Coordinates of C-alpha atoms and ligand atoms in Angstrom, one line a residue:
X1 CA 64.3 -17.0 37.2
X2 CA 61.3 -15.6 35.2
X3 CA 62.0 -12.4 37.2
X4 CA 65.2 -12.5 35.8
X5 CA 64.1 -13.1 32.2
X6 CA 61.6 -10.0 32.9
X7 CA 64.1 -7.3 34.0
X8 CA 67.0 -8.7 30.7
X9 CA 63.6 -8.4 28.1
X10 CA 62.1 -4.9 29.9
X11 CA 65.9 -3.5 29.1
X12 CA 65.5 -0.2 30.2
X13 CA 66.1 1.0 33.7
X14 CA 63.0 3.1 34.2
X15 CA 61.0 -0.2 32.9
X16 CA 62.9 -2.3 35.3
X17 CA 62.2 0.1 37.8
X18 CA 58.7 -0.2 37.6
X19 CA 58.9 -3.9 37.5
X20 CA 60.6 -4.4 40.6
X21 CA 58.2 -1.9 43.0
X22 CA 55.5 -4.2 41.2
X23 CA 54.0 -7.8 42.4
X24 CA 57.3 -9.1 41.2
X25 CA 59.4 -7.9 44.2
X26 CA 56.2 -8.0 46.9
X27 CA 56.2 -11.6 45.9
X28 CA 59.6 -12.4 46.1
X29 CA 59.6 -10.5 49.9
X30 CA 57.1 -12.7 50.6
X31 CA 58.7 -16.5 50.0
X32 CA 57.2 -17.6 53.1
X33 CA 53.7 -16.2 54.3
X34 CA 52.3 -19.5 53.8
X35 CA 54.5 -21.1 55.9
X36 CA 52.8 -21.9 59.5
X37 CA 54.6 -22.5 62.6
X38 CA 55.4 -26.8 62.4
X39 CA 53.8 -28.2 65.5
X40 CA 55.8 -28.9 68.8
X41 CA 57.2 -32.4 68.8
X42 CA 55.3 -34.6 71.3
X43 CA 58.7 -35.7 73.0
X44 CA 61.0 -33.0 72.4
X45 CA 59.2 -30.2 73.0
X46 CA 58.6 -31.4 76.8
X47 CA 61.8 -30.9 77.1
X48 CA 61.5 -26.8 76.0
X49 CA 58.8 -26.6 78.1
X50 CA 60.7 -28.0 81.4
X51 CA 63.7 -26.1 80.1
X52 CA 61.8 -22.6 80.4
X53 CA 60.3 -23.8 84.1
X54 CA 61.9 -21.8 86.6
X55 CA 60.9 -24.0 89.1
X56 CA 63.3 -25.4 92.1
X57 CA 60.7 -28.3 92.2
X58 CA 60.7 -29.6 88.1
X59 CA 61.7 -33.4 87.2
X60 CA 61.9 -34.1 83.4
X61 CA 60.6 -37.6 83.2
X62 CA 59.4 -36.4 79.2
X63 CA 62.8 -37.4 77.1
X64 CA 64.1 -40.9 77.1
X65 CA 67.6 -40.1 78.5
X66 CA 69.5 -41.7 81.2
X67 CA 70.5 -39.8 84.2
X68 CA 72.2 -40.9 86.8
X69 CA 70.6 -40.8 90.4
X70 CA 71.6 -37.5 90.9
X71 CA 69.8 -36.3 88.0
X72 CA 72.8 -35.9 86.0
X73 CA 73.3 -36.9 82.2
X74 CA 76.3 -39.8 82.1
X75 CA 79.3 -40.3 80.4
X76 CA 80.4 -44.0 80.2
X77 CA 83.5 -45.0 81.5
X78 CA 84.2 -47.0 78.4
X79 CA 83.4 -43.8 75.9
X80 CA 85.4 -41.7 78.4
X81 CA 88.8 -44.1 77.5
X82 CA 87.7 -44.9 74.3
X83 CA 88.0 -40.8 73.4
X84 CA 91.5 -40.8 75.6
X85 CA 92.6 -43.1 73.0
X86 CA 91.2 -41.4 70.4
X87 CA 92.3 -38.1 71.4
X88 CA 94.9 -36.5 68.7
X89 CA 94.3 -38.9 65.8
X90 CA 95.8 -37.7 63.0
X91 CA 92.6 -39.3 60.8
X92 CA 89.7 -36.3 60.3
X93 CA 89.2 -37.6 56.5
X94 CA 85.5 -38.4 55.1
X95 CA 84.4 -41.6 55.9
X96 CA 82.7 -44.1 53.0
X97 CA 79.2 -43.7 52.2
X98 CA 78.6 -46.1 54.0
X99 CA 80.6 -45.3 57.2
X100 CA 82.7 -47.2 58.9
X101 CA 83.5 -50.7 57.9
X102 CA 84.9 -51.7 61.6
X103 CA 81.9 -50.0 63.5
X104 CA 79.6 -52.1 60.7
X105 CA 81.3 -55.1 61.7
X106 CA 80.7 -54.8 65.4
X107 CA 77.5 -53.7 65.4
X108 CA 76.4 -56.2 63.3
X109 CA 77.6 -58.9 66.1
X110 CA 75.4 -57.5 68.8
X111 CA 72.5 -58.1 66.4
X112 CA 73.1 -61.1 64.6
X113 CA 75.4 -62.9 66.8
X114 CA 79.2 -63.6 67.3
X115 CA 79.4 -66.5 65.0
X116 CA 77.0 -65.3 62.7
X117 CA 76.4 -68.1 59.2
X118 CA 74.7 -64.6 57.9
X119 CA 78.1 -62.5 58.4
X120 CA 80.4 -65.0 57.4
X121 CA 78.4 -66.1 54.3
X122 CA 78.5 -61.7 53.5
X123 CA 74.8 -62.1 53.3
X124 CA 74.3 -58.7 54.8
X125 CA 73.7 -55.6 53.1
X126 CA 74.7 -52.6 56.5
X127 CA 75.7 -48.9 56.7
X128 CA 76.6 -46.7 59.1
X129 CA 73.7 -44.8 60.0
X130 CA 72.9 -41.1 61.6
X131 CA 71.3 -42.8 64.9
X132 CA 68.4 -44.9 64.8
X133 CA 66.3 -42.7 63.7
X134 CA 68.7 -42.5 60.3
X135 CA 68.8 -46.1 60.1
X136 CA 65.0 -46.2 59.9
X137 CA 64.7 -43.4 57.5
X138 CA 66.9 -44.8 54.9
X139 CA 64.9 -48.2 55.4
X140 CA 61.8 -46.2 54.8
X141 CA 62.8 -44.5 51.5
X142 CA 64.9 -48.0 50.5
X143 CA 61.0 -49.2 51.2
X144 CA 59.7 -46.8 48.6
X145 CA 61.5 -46.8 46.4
X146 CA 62.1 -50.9 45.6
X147 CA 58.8 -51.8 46.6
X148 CA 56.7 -48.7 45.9
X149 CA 53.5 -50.7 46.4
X150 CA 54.3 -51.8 49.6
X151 CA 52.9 -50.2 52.9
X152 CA 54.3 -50.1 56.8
X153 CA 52.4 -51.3 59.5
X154 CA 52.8 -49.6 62.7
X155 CA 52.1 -50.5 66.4
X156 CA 49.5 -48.8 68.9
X157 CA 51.4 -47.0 70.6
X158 CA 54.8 -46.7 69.5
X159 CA 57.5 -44.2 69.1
X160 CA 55.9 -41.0 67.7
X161 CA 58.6 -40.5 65.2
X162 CA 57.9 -43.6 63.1
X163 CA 54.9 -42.0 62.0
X164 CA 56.8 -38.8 60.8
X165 CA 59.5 -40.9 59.1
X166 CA 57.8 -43.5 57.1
X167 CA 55.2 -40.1 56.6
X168 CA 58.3 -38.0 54.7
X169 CA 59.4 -41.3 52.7
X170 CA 55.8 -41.6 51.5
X171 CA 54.8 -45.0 52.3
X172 CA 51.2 -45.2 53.7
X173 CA 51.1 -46.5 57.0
X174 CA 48.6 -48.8 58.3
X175 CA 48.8 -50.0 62.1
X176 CA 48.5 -52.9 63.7
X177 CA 47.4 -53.8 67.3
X178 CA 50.0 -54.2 70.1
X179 CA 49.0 -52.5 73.7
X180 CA 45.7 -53.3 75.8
X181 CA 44.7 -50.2 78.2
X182 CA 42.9 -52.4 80.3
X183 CA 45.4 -55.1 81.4
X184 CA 48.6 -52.7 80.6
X185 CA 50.0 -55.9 78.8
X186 CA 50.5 -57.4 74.9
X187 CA 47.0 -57.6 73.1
X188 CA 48.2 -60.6 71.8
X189 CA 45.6 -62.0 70.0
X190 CA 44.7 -59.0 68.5
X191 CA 48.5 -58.2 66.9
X192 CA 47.8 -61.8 65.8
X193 CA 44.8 -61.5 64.0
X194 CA 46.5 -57.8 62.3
X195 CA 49.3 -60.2 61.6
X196 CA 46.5 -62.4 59.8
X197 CA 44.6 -60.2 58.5
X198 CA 47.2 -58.2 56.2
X199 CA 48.0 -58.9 52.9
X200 CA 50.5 -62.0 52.2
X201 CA 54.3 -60.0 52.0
X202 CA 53.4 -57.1 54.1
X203 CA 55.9 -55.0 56.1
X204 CA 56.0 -54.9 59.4
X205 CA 57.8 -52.1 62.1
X206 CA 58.6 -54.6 65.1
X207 CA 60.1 -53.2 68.3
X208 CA 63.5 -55.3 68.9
X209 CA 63.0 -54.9 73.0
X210 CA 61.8 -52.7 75.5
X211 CA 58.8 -51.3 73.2
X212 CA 58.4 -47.2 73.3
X213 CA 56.6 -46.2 75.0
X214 CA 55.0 -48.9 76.8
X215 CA 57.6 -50.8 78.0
X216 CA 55.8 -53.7 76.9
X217 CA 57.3 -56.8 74.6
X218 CA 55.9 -60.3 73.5
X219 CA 57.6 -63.5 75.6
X220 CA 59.9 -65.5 73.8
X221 CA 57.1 -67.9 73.3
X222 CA 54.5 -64.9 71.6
X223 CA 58.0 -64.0 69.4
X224 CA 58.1 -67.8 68.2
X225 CA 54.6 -67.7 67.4
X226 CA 54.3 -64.0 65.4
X227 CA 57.4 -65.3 63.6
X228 CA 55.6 -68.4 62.9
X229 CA 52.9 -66.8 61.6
X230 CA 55.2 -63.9 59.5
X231 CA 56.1 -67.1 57.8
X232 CA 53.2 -68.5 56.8
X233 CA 51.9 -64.7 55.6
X234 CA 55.5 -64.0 53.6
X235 CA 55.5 -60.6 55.9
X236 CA 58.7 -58.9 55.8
X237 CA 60.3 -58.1 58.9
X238 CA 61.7 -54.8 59.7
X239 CA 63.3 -54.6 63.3
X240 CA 63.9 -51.5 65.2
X241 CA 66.5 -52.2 68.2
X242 CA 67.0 -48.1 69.9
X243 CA 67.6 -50.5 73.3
X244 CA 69.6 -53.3 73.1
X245 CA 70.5 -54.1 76.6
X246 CA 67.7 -51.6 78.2
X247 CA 65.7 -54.2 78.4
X248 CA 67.0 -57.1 80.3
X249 CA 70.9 -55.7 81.3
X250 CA 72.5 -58.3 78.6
X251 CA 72.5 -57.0 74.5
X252 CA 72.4 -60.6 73.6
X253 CA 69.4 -61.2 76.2
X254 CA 67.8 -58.6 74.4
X255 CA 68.2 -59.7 70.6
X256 CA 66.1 -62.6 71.3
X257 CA 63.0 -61.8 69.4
X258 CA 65.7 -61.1 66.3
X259 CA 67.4 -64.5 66.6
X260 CA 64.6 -66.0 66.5
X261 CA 62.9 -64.7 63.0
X262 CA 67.0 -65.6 61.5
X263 CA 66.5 -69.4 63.3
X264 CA 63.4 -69.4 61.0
X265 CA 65.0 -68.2 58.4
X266 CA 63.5 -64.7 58.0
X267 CA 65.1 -62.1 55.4
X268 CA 65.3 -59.2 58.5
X269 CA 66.1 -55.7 58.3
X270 CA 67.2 -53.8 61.6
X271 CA 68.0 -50.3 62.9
X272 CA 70.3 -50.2 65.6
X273 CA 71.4 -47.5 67.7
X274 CA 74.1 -46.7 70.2
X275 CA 72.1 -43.4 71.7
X276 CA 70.9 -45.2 75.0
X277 CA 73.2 -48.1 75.6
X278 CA 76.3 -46.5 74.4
X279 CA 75.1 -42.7 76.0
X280 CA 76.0 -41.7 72.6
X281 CA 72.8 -39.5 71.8
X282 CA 74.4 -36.7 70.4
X283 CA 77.1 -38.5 68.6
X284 CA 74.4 -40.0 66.2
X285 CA 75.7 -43.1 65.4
X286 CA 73.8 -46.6 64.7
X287 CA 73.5 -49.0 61.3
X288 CA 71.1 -50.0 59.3
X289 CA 71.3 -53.5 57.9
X290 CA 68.9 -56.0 55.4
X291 CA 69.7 -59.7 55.3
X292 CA 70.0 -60.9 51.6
X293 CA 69.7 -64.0 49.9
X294 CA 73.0 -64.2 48.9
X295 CA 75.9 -62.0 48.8
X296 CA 75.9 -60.6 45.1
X297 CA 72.4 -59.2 46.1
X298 CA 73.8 -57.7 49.7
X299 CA 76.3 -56.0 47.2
X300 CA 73.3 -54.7 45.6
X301 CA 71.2 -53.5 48.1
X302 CA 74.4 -51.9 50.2
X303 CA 75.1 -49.7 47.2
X304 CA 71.5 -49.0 47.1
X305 CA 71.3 -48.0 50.6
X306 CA 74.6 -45.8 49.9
X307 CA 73.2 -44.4 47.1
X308 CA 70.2 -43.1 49.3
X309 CA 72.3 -41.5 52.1
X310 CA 74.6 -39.7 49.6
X311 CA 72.0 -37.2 48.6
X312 CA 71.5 -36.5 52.1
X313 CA 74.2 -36.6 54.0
X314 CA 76.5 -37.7 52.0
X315 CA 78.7 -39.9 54.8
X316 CA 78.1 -40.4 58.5
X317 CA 80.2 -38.5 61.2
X318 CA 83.7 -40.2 62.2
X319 CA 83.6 -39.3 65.6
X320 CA 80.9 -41.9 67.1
X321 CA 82.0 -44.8 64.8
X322 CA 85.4 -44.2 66.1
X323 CA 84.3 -44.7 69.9
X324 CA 82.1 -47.4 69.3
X325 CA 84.5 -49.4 67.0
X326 CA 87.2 -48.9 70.0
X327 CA 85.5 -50.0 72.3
X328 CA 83.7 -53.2 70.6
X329 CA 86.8 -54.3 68.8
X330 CA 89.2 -54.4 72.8
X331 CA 87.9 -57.0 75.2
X332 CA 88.9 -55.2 78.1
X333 CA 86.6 -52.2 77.5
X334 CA 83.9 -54.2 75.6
X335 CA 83.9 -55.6 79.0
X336 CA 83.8 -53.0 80.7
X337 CA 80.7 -51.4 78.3
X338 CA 78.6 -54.5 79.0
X339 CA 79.0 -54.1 82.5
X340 CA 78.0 -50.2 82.3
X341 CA 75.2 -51.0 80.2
X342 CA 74.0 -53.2 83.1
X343 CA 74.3 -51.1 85.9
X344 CA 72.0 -48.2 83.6
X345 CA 69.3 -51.1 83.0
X346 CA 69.6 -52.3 87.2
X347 CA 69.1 -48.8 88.2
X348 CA 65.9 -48.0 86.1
X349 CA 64.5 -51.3 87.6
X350 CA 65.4 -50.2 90.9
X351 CA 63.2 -47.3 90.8
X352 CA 60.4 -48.8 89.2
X353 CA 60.3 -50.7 92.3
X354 CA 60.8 -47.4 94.6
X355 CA 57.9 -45.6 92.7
X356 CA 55.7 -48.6 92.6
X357 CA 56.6 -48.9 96.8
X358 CA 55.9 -45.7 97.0
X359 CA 52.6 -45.1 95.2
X360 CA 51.1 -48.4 97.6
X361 CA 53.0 -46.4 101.0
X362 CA 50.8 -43.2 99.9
X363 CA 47.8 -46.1 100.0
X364 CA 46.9 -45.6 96.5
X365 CA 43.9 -47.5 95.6
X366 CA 45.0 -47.9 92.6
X367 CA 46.9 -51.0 90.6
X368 CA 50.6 -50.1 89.9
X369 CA 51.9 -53.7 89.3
X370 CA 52.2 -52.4 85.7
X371 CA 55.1 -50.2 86.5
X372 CA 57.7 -52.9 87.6
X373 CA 55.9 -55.5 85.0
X374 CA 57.0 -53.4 81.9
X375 CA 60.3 -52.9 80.8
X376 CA 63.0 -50.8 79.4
X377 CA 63.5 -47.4 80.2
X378 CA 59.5 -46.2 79.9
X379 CA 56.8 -46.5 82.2
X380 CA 53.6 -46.5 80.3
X381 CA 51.6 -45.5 83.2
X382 CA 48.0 -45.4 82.6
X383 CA 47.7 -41.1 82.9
X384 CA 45.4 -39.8 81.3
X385 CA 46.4 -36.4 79.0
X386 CA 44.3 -34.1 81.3
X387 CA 46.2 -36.0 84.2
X388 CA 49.4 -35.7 82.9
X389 CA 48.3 -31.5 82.4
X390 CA 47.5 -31.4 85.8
X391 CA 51.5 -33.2 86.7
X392 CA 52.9 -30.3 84.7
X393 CA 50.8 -27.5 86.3
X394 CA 50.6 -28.3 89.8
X395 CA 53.6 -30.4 90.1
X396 CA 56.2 -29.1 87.6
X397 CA 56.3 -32.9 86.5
X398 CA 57.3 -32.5 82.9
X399 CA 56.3 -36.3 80.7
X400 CA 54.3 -36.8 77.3
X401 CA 51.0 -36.4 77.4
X402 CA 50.2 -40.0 76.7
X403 CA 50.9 -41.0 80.2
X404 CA 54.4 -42.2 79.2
X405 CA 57.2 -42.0 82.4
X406 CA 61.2 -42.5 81.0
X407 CA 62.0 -44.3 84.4
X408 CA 65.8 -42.8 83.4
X409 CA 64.7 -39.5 84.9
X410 CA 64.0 -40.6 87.9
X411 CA 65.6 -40.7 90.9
X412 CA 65.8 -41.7 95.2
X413 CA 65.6 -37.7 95.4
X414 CA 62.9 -37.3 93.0
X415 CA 60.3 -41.0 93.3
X416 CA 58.6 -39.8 96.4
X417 CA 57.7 -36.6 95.0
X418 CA 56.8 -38.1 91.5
X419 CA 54.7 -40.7 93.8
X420 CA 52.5 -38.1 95.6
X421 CA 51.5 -35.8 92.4
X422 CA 50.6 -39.3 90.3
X423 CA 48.4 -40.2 93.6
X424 CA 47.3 -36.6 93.8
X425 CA 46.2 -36.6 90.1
X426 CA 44.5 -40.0 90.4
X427 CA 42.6 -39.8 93.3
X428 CA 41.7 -36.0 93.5
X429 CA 39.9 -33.3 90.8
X430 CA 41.8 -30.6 89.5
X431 CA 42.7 -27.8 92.0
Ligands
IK2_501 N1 63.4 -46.0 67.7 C1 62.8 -45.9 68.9 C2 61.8 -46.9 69.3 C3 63.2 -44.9 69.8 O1 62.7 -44.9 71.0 C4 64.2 -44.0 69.5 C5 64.7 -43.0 70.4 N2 63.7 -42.3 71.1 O2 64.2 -41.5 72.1 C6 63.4 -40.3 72.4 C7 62.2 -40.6 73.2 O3 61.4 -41.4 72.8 O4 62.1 -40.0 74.3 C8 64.8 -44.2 68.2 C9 64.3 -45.1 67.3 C10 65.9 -43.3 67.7 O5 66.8 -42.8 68.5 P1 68.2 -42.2 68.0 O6 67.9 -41.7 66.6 O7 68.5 -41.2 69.0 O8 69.1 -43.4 67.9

């Protein structure tokens, strides 16, 4: 722009020329020299890595993605019929802002229940959201920007992610404990005293089910009691659900720790996503919802929410809210779904078993009761990042370096193998 101004004002060409072979054109060739390579993702720049391995040998057990126990990435039954029916629709218009209404109204049973008081009353403000990951983004910058003094606390560990996300919505994070390294279980007391501790009407990132990445979740009992205590503190909530039905096989199983904050009468908000249970990763579809007081103020906050996606995105893609609202909205293959979703969750146990089995076979002296103790679809298994170095280089194991297995990637060809390089690593120095 002032170049611009410069060259009109200079008039002349020979004045213009001299203006353009000076700093004003070496600078504007130059629009980027400060800009430095962005660091590799922690999770998805394993998968580059194992991508560029030419390796017979490699296992990516790095991404959480389900394979099947060939190795193979799946396809649902349910989405495969759902997109037969889909197939030639005449509809390829814009959806709302915020998405589609039908998809909304599913989703929003698998969180809040069937019979819902909350979604017959209208008392929730929900969009259609790009993933989970969307969902939790437009939370974050709804966050900032209606309660710009407000902070997030975060769990140790959890999805690396968060961080970045509530990080680019610019709301300071704070963290709160949740994983002990010694017993490989809930540090209970601990996320209860953080729970304490924190200002009356903080905000809290909660983990629906099958915590990433360590696989690790509070009992229905510890749930009662954290909710119990979000009460007394006037904490707010904020529930991210990337694995309904990972967990235990059964979505409604797994929406426990969410019923009960709405039994006690929490105002919740929740991310859902259809990425893992649905194997819809690509398809980035998911909704974000906040439970109002009433409905003028879901009205409100769902224009609000609108409002924030429209800048960015302007509407969600039609494609993944068309398969999901298919298949929720026909018995027959909602049936079919939930029995899919089980059969993913059944197999991941199975081989936590195999790979614990195996790992005891090899004679490891080592405690692996951890692996078929946690849940979901990671293994948080105690490497260490020099450990997990020594998996990629000698083994062509590819996993994040904070000792974190996604149990989806493996398989009866692959758990023996996987076995003997964790033993290996454990038991002997480097080669
Ligand atoms: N929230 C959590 C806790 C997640 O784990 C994810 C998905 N992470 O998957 C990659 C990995 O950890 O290997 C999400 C949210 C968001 O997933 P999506 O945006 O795909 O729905």
């Amino acid at each position: 722009m002032a170049m611009a101004v410069a060259i009109r004002r200079a008039g002349s060409t020979a004045s213009m020329r001299r203006i353009t072979a000076g700093v004003g054109l070496r600078s504007m060739s130059s629009w980027w020299r400060s800009v430095e390579p962005a660091p590799k993702d922690p999770i998805l720049g394993v998968t580059e890595a194992f991508l560029a391995d030419p390796s017979p040998d490699k296992v990516n057990v790095g991404v959480g993605a389900y394979r099947d126990d060939n190795g193979k990435p799946v396809v649902l039954d349910c989405v495969r019929e759902a997109e037969r029916r889909i197939a030639g629709a005449s509809y390829m218009e814009y959806l709302p802002m915020g998405g589609s209404v039908k998809m909304v109204e599913e989703t929003l049973k698998l969180a809040y229940g069937d019979n819902s008081e909350f979604i017959k009353d209208k008392r929730i403000a929900a969009i259609q959201s790009l993933s989970g990951t969307g969902a939790c983004r437009i939370f974050a910058d709804f966050q900032k920007r209606f309660r710009p003094e407000s902070q997030i606390y975060i769990p140790v560990p959890t999805w690396s992610n968060h961080h970045n996300i509530w990080r680019d919505a610019q709301v300071p994070q704070k963290t709160y404990h949740y994983y002990h390294p010694e017993t490989k279980g809930l540090n209970f007391s601990a996320l209860m005293d953080d729970v304490k501790d924190a200002p009356n009407g903080s905000v809290f990132l909660l983990h629906a089910c099958a915590h990433n990445p360590t696989g690790v979740d509070p009992t229905e009992e510890q749930w009662r009691e954290i909710s119990q205590l979000f009460k007394v503190k006037g904490h707010f909530a904020f529930f991210d659900m990337a694995y309904q039905g990972f967990a235990s096989g059964d979505p409604e199983r797994d929406a426990k720790s969410i019923r009960i904050f709405l039994e006690d009468g929490h105002q919740i908000g929740i991310s859902q996503s259809y990425a893992k249970n649905m194997g819809l990763y690509g398809q980035r579809v998911g909704c974000l919802s906040v439970l109002c007081e009433e409905e003028k103020q879901a009205v409100a906050v769902k224009s609000q929410l609108q409002q924030l996606a429209r800048p960015m995105y302007s509407n969600p893609p039609l494609h993944g809210a068309l398969i999901v609202s298919t298949i929720l909205g026909d018995p027959e293959l909602k049936s079919l779904w939930l029995k899919e979703v089980k059969g993913m969750a059944d197999r991941i146990i199975g081989m936590r078993s195999e790979l614990r089995e195996n790992l005891e076979k090899i004679g490891s002296p080592l405690s692996w009761e951890h692996i078929t103790k946690q849940i979901g679809m990671f293994c948080y298994s105690g490497l260490t990042p020099e450990q997990v170095d020594r998996m990629t280089k000698e083994y062509h194991i590819y996993m994040t370096r904070n000792g974190r297995i996604s149990m989806a990637g493996v398989t009866t060809g692959n758990v023996g193998y996987l076995a003997n390089a964790i033993h290996a690593v454990t038991t002997t120095d480097s080669s």
